[in-house]
Amino acid sequence: EPEVTQTPSHQVTQMGQEVILRCVPISNHLYFYWYRQILGQKVEFLVSFYNNEISEKSEIFDDQFSVERPDGSNFTLKIRSTKLEDSAMYFCASSDRENNSPLHFGNGTRLTVT
Amino acid sequence: GNSVTQMEGPVTLSEEAFLTINCTYTATGYPSLFWYVQYPGEGLQLLLKATKADDKGSNKGFEATYRKETTSFHLEKGSVQVSDSAVYFCALTPDSWGKLQFGAGTQVVVTP
């Protein structure tokens, strides 16, 4: 079964540094998402992306965050200047609304900001 | 706004026991309801879904029925196995494929 893949599985960075989290969605999917889960808390929606633009974003997704689909396969989340509170598990997801499919999630990237 | 409330964990039970995880929701209109499961070290996997009232989702021995009158979507399994140890998330979306609103998750620990 096709999978959403995320790299790296664990990223450690210093406060103030930029990080890029990478995702390869399922190949025929057209809708892409980022979620995050701070340790012990809920899984929270960050942003959805379709047709090379953001379709919806949450209040968490401020100017420090950006998303991009730089080529036909990758979908990235960039955090420009990381803060301690950005430490979380970040999940990428994709879906194929044409066939009414639910979201398929990757295994996540654990981001640790020190 | 939309919200999902599920019972707190951890839920610890013995192999072959009956499992119920309660989930209630608040939403306008007619959301679709989901259960996702997160096994240790892995991502979120769709376990089952229901898109309209009285629908029953089922998969791997798990079942949940969309109850509009009680705004609930409780997850049940008749006989759990050690391999069912995981965190279970109830979620909803106003449409069947859109942005998900998750509950807090319930950790289930099954002992031999």
Short mmCIF file of C-alpha atoms in Angstrom, two decimals:
data_model
loop_
_atom_site.label_atom_id
_atom_site.label_comp_id
_atom_site.label_asym_id
_atom_site.label_seq_id
_atom_site.Cartn_x
_atom_site.Cartn_y
_atom_site.Cartn_z
CA GLU A 1 0.00 0.00 0.00
CA PRO A 2 1.37 3.48 -0.86
CA GLU A 3 2.75 5.41 2.09
CA VAL A 4 3.48 8.96 3.10
CA THR A 5 7.17 9.17 4.01
CA GLN A 6 8.79 11.77 6.21
CA THR A 7 12.43 12.63 6.79
CA PRO A 8 14.24 12.88 9.06
CA SER A 9 12.61 10.79 11.76
CA HIS A 10 14.30 12.90 14.43
CA GLN A 11 15.75 16.40 14.14
CA VAL A 12 17.61 18.21 16.88
CA THR A 13 18.26 21.91 16.45
CA GLN A 14 19.27 24.89 18.48
CA MET A 15 16.86 27.67 19.29
CA GLY A 16 16.86 30.32 16.56
CA GLN A 17 17.95 27.96 13.81
CA GLU A 18 15.95 27.21 10.70
CA VAL A 19 14.66 23.70 10.09
CA ILE A 20 13.05 22.07 7.10
CA LEU A 21 10.92 18.99 7.56
CA ARG A 22 10.39 16.91 4.47
CA CYS A 23 7.51 14.79 3.30
CA VAL A 24 6.79 12.73 0.23
CA PRO A 25 3.00 12.38 -0.08
CA ILE A 26 1.28 9.53 -1.85
CA SER A 27 1.87 10.06 -5.55
CA ASN A 28 -1.68 10.57 -6.83
CA HIS A 29 -2.80 12.68 -3.89
CA LEU A 30 -3.42 16.37 -4.43
CA TYR A 31 -4.13 17.67 -0.91
CA PHE A 32 -1.39 17.96 1.68
CA TYR A 33 -1.38 18.74 5.37
CA TRP A 34 0.90 19.32 8.32
CA TYR A 35 -0.12 18.51 11.88
CA ARG A 36 1.87 18.63 15.07
CA GLN A 37 1.65 16.87 18.41
CA ILE A 38 3.40 18.38 21.39
CA LEU A 39 4.34 15.63 23.83
CA GLY A 40 1.31 14.55 25.83
CA GLN A 41 -1.06 16.88 23.98
CA LYS A 42 -3.53 16.69 21.13
CA VAL A 43 -2.69 16.33 17.48
CA GLU A 44 -3.21 19.85 16.09
CA PHE A 45 -3.84 21.01 12.55
CA LEU A 46 -1.27 23.43 11.16
CA VAL A 47 -1.93 23.92 7.47
CA SER A 48 -3.49 22.44 4.36
CA PHE A 49 -2.15 22.93 0.85
CA TYR A 50 -3.64 22.44 -2.59
CA ASN A 51 -2.74 23.55 -6.08
CA ASN A 52 0.48 25.16 -4.89
CA GLU A 53 -1.10 27.36 -2.30
CA ILE A 54 -2.25 27.27 1.28
CA SER A 55 -5.95 26.50 1.47
CA GLU A 56 -6.29 26.80 5.23
CA LYS A 57 -4.05 27.45 8.22
CA SER A 58 -4.46 27.49 11.96
CA GLU A 59 -3.51 30.26 14.38
CA ILE A 60 -0.43 28.21 15.25
CA PHE A 61 0.86 28.64 11.69
CA ASP A 62 2.33 32.12 12.07
CA ASP A 63 4.95 33.95 10.02
CA GLN A 64 7.69 31.65 11.31
CA PHE A 65 6.17 28.76 9.37
CA SER A 66 6.03 28.22 5.65
CA VAL A 67 5.23 25.32 3.35
CA GLU A 68 6.38 24.57 -0.13
CA ARG A 69 6.07 21.96 -2.83
CA PRO A 70 9.43 22.51 -4.52
CA ASP A 71 9.02 19.73 -7.06
CA GLY A 72 6.49 17.10 -8.08
CA SER A 73 7.04 14.86 -5.10
CA ASN A 74 8.20 16.71 -1.99
CA PHE A 75 6.17 18.79 0.45
CA THR A 76 8.16 20.71 3.04
CA LEU A 77 7.50 22.58 6.27
CA LYS A 78 10.01 25.27 7.18
CA ILE A 79 10.35 26.88 10.57
CA ARG A 80 12.49 30.00 10.18
CA SER A 81 13.67 30.61 13.72
CA THR A 82 12.85 27.76 16.02
CA LYS A 83 11.67 28.26 19.58
CA LEU A 84 11.73 25.81 22.45
CA GLU A 85 7.96 25.46 22.21
CA ASP A 86 8.26 24.22 18.63
CA SER A 87 9.51 20.92 20.01
CA ALA A 88 6.92 18.40 18.91
CA MET A 89 6.16 15.53 16.57
CA TYR A 90 5.25 16.86 13.15
CA PHE A 91 3.03 14.74 10.93
CA CYS A 92 2.55 15.14 7.22
CA ALA A 93 -0.63 13.83 5.61
CA SER A 94 -2.10 13.65 2.14
CA SER A 95 -5.47 12.83 0.67
CA ASP A 96 -7.18 12.32 -2.63
CA ARG A 97 -10.43 14.20 -2.43
CA GLU A 98 -11.31 13.10 -5.92
CA ASN A 99 -11.84 9.59 -4.61
CA ASN A 100 -13.14 10.71 -1.24
CA SER A 101 -10.24 9.18 0.67
CA PRO A 102 -9.43 10.00 4.28
CA LEU A 103 -6.08 11.45 5.31
CA HIS A 104 -3.03 9.20 5.16
CA PHE A 105 -0.33 10.12 7.65
CA GLY A 106 3.41 9.67 7.67
CA ASN A 107 5.33 8.35 10.66
CA GLY A 108 6.26 11.83 11.77
CA THR A 109 9.40 13.84 12.47
CA ARG A 110 10.28 14.42 16.08
CA LEU A 111 11.70 17.93 16.36
CA THR A 112 13.69 18.77 19.47
CA VAL A 113 14.70 22.39 19.97
CA THR A 114 17.42 22.94 22.56
CA GLY B 1 -16.66 25.27 16.93
CA ASN B 2 -15.97 21.59 16.49
CA SER B 3 -14.46 19.52 19.29
CA VAL B 4 -13.83 15.92 20.25
CA THR B 5 -13.71 14.56 23.78
CA GLN B 6 -12.46 11.10 24.55
CA MET B 7 -11.83 9.23 27.75
CA GLU B 8 -8.49 9.68 29.41
CA GLY B 9 -5.99 6.90 29.60
CA PRO B 10 -4.10 4.90 30.13
CA VAL B 11 -6.53 2.05 29.89
CA THR B 12 -4.89 -1.15 31.07
CA LEU B 13 -6.51 -4.50 30.48
CA SER B 14 -5.69 -8.14 30.07
CA GLU B 15 -5.56 -10.03 26.82
CA GLU B 16 -8.99 -11.17 25.61
CA ALA B 17 -10.77 -8.51 27.66
CA PHE B 18 -13.45 -6.24 26.20
CA LEU B 19 -12.34 -2.75 25.28
CA THR B 20 -14.46 0.39 25.09
CA ILE B 21 -13.09 3.87 24.50
CA ASN B 22 -15.68 6.60 24.77
CA CYS B 23 -15.74 9.46 22.30
CA THR B 24 -18.23 12.32 22.08
CA TYR B 25 -18.18 15.24 19.74
CA THR B 26 -19.53 18.72 19.20
CA ALA B 27 -20.02 19.85 15.64
CA THR B 28 -22.32 21.78 13.40
CA GLY B 29 -23.95 19.89 10.59
CA TYR B 30 -23.09 16.29 9.86
CA PRO B 31 -19.41 15.57 10.36
CA SER B 32 -17.60 12.41 9.38
CA LEU B 33 -16.10 10.51 12.31
CA PHE B 34 -12.87 8.56 12.50
CA TRP B 35 -10.74 6.46 14.77
CA TYR B 36 -7.00 6.61 14.18
CA VAL B 37 -4.45 4.40 15.91
CA GLN B 38 -0.82 5.17 16.68
CA TYR B 39 1.36 2.17 17.45
CA PRO B 40 4.62 2.83 19.34
CA GLY B 41 7.11 4.63 17.13
CA GLU B 42 4.74 4.88 14.19
CA GLY B 43 2.45 7.43 12.60
CA LEU B 44 -1.30 7.74 12.66
CA GLN B 45 -3.18 5.00 10.85
CA LEU B 46 -6.83 5.13 9.97
CA LEU B 47 -8.60 2.39 11.89
CA LEU B 48 -12.20 2.96 10.85
CA LYS B 49 -14.64 5.67 9.84
CA ALA B 50 -18.32 6.50 9.56
CA THR B 51 -19.73 9.25 7.43
CA LYS B 52 -23.38 9.43 8.46
CA ALA B 53 -25.68 8.72 11.36
CA ASP B 54 -26.13 5.04 12.30
CA ASP B 55 -23.20 3.99 10.12
CA LYS B 56 -20.97 1.39 11.73
CA GLY B 57 -17.28 1.44 10.95
CA SER B 58 -15.32 -1.75 11.51
CA ASN B 59 -11.79 -3.01 11.01
CA LYS B 60 -9.47 -5.54 12.68
CA GLY B 61 -12.20 -6.53 15.13
CA PHE B 62 -12.84 -2.94 16.19
CA GLU B 63 -16.24 -1.32 15.74
CA ALA B 64 -17.76 2.10 16.27
CA THR B 65 -21.27 3.34 15.51
CA TYR B 66 -22.08 6.94 14.61
CA ARG B 67 -24.77 7.96 17.11
CA LYS B 68 -26.15 11.36 16.25
CA GLU B 69 -28.68 11.40 19.08
CA THR B 70 -25.92 11.06 21.67
CA THR B 71 -23.18 12.69 19.53
CA SER B 72 -20.96 9.71 20.22
CA PHE B 73 -18.65 7.37 18.36
CA HIS B 74 -17.43 4.89 20.96
CA LEU B 75 -14.78 2.38 19.94
CA GLU B 76 -15.21 -1.25 20.96
CA LYS B 77 -13.39 -4.53 20.56
CA GLY B 78 -14.60 -7.77 21.99
CA SER B 79 -11.29 -9.47 22.69
CA VAL B 80 -8.09 -7.44 22.71
CA GLN B 81 -4.61 -8.71 22.00
CA VAL B 82 -1.23 -7.49 23.22
CA SER B 83 -0.66 -6.17 19.69
CA ASP B 84 -3.59 -3.75 20.18
CA SER B 85 -1.50 -1.75 22.65
CA ALA B 86 -1.41 1.73 21.13
CA VAL B 87 -2.81 5.23 21.39
CA TYR B 88 -6.26 5.62 19.89
CA PHE B 89 -7.52 8.96 18.57
CA CYS B 90 -11.09 9.89 17.84
CA ALA B 91 -11.43 12.58 15.17
CA LEU B 92 -14.00 14.39 13.08
CA THR B 93 -14.13 16.44 9.95
CA PRO B 94 -17.01 18.48 8.60
CA ASP B 95 -16.48 16.79 5.25
CA SER B 96 -15.31 13.26 4.61
CA TRP B 97 -11.78 14.17 3.61
CA GLY B 98 -10.98 17.57 5.04
CA LYS B 99 -9.14 18.97 8.02
CA LEU B 100 -9.34 16.69 11.05
CA GLN B 101 -10.14 17.72 14.60
CA PHE B 102 -8.60 15.22 17.00
CA GLY B 103 -9.39 14.16 20.51
CA ALA B 104 -6.61 13.99 23.07
CA GLY B 105 -5.93 10.30 22.48
CA THR B 106 -6.35 7.32 24.77
CA GLN B 107 -3.45 5.04 25.50
CA VAL B 108 -4.38 1.38 25.69
CA VAL B 109 -2.05 -1.14 27.31
CA VAL B 110 -2.88 -4.83 26.93
CA THR B 111 -1.02 -7.24 29.17
CA PRO B 112 -0.58 -10.97 28.51
#
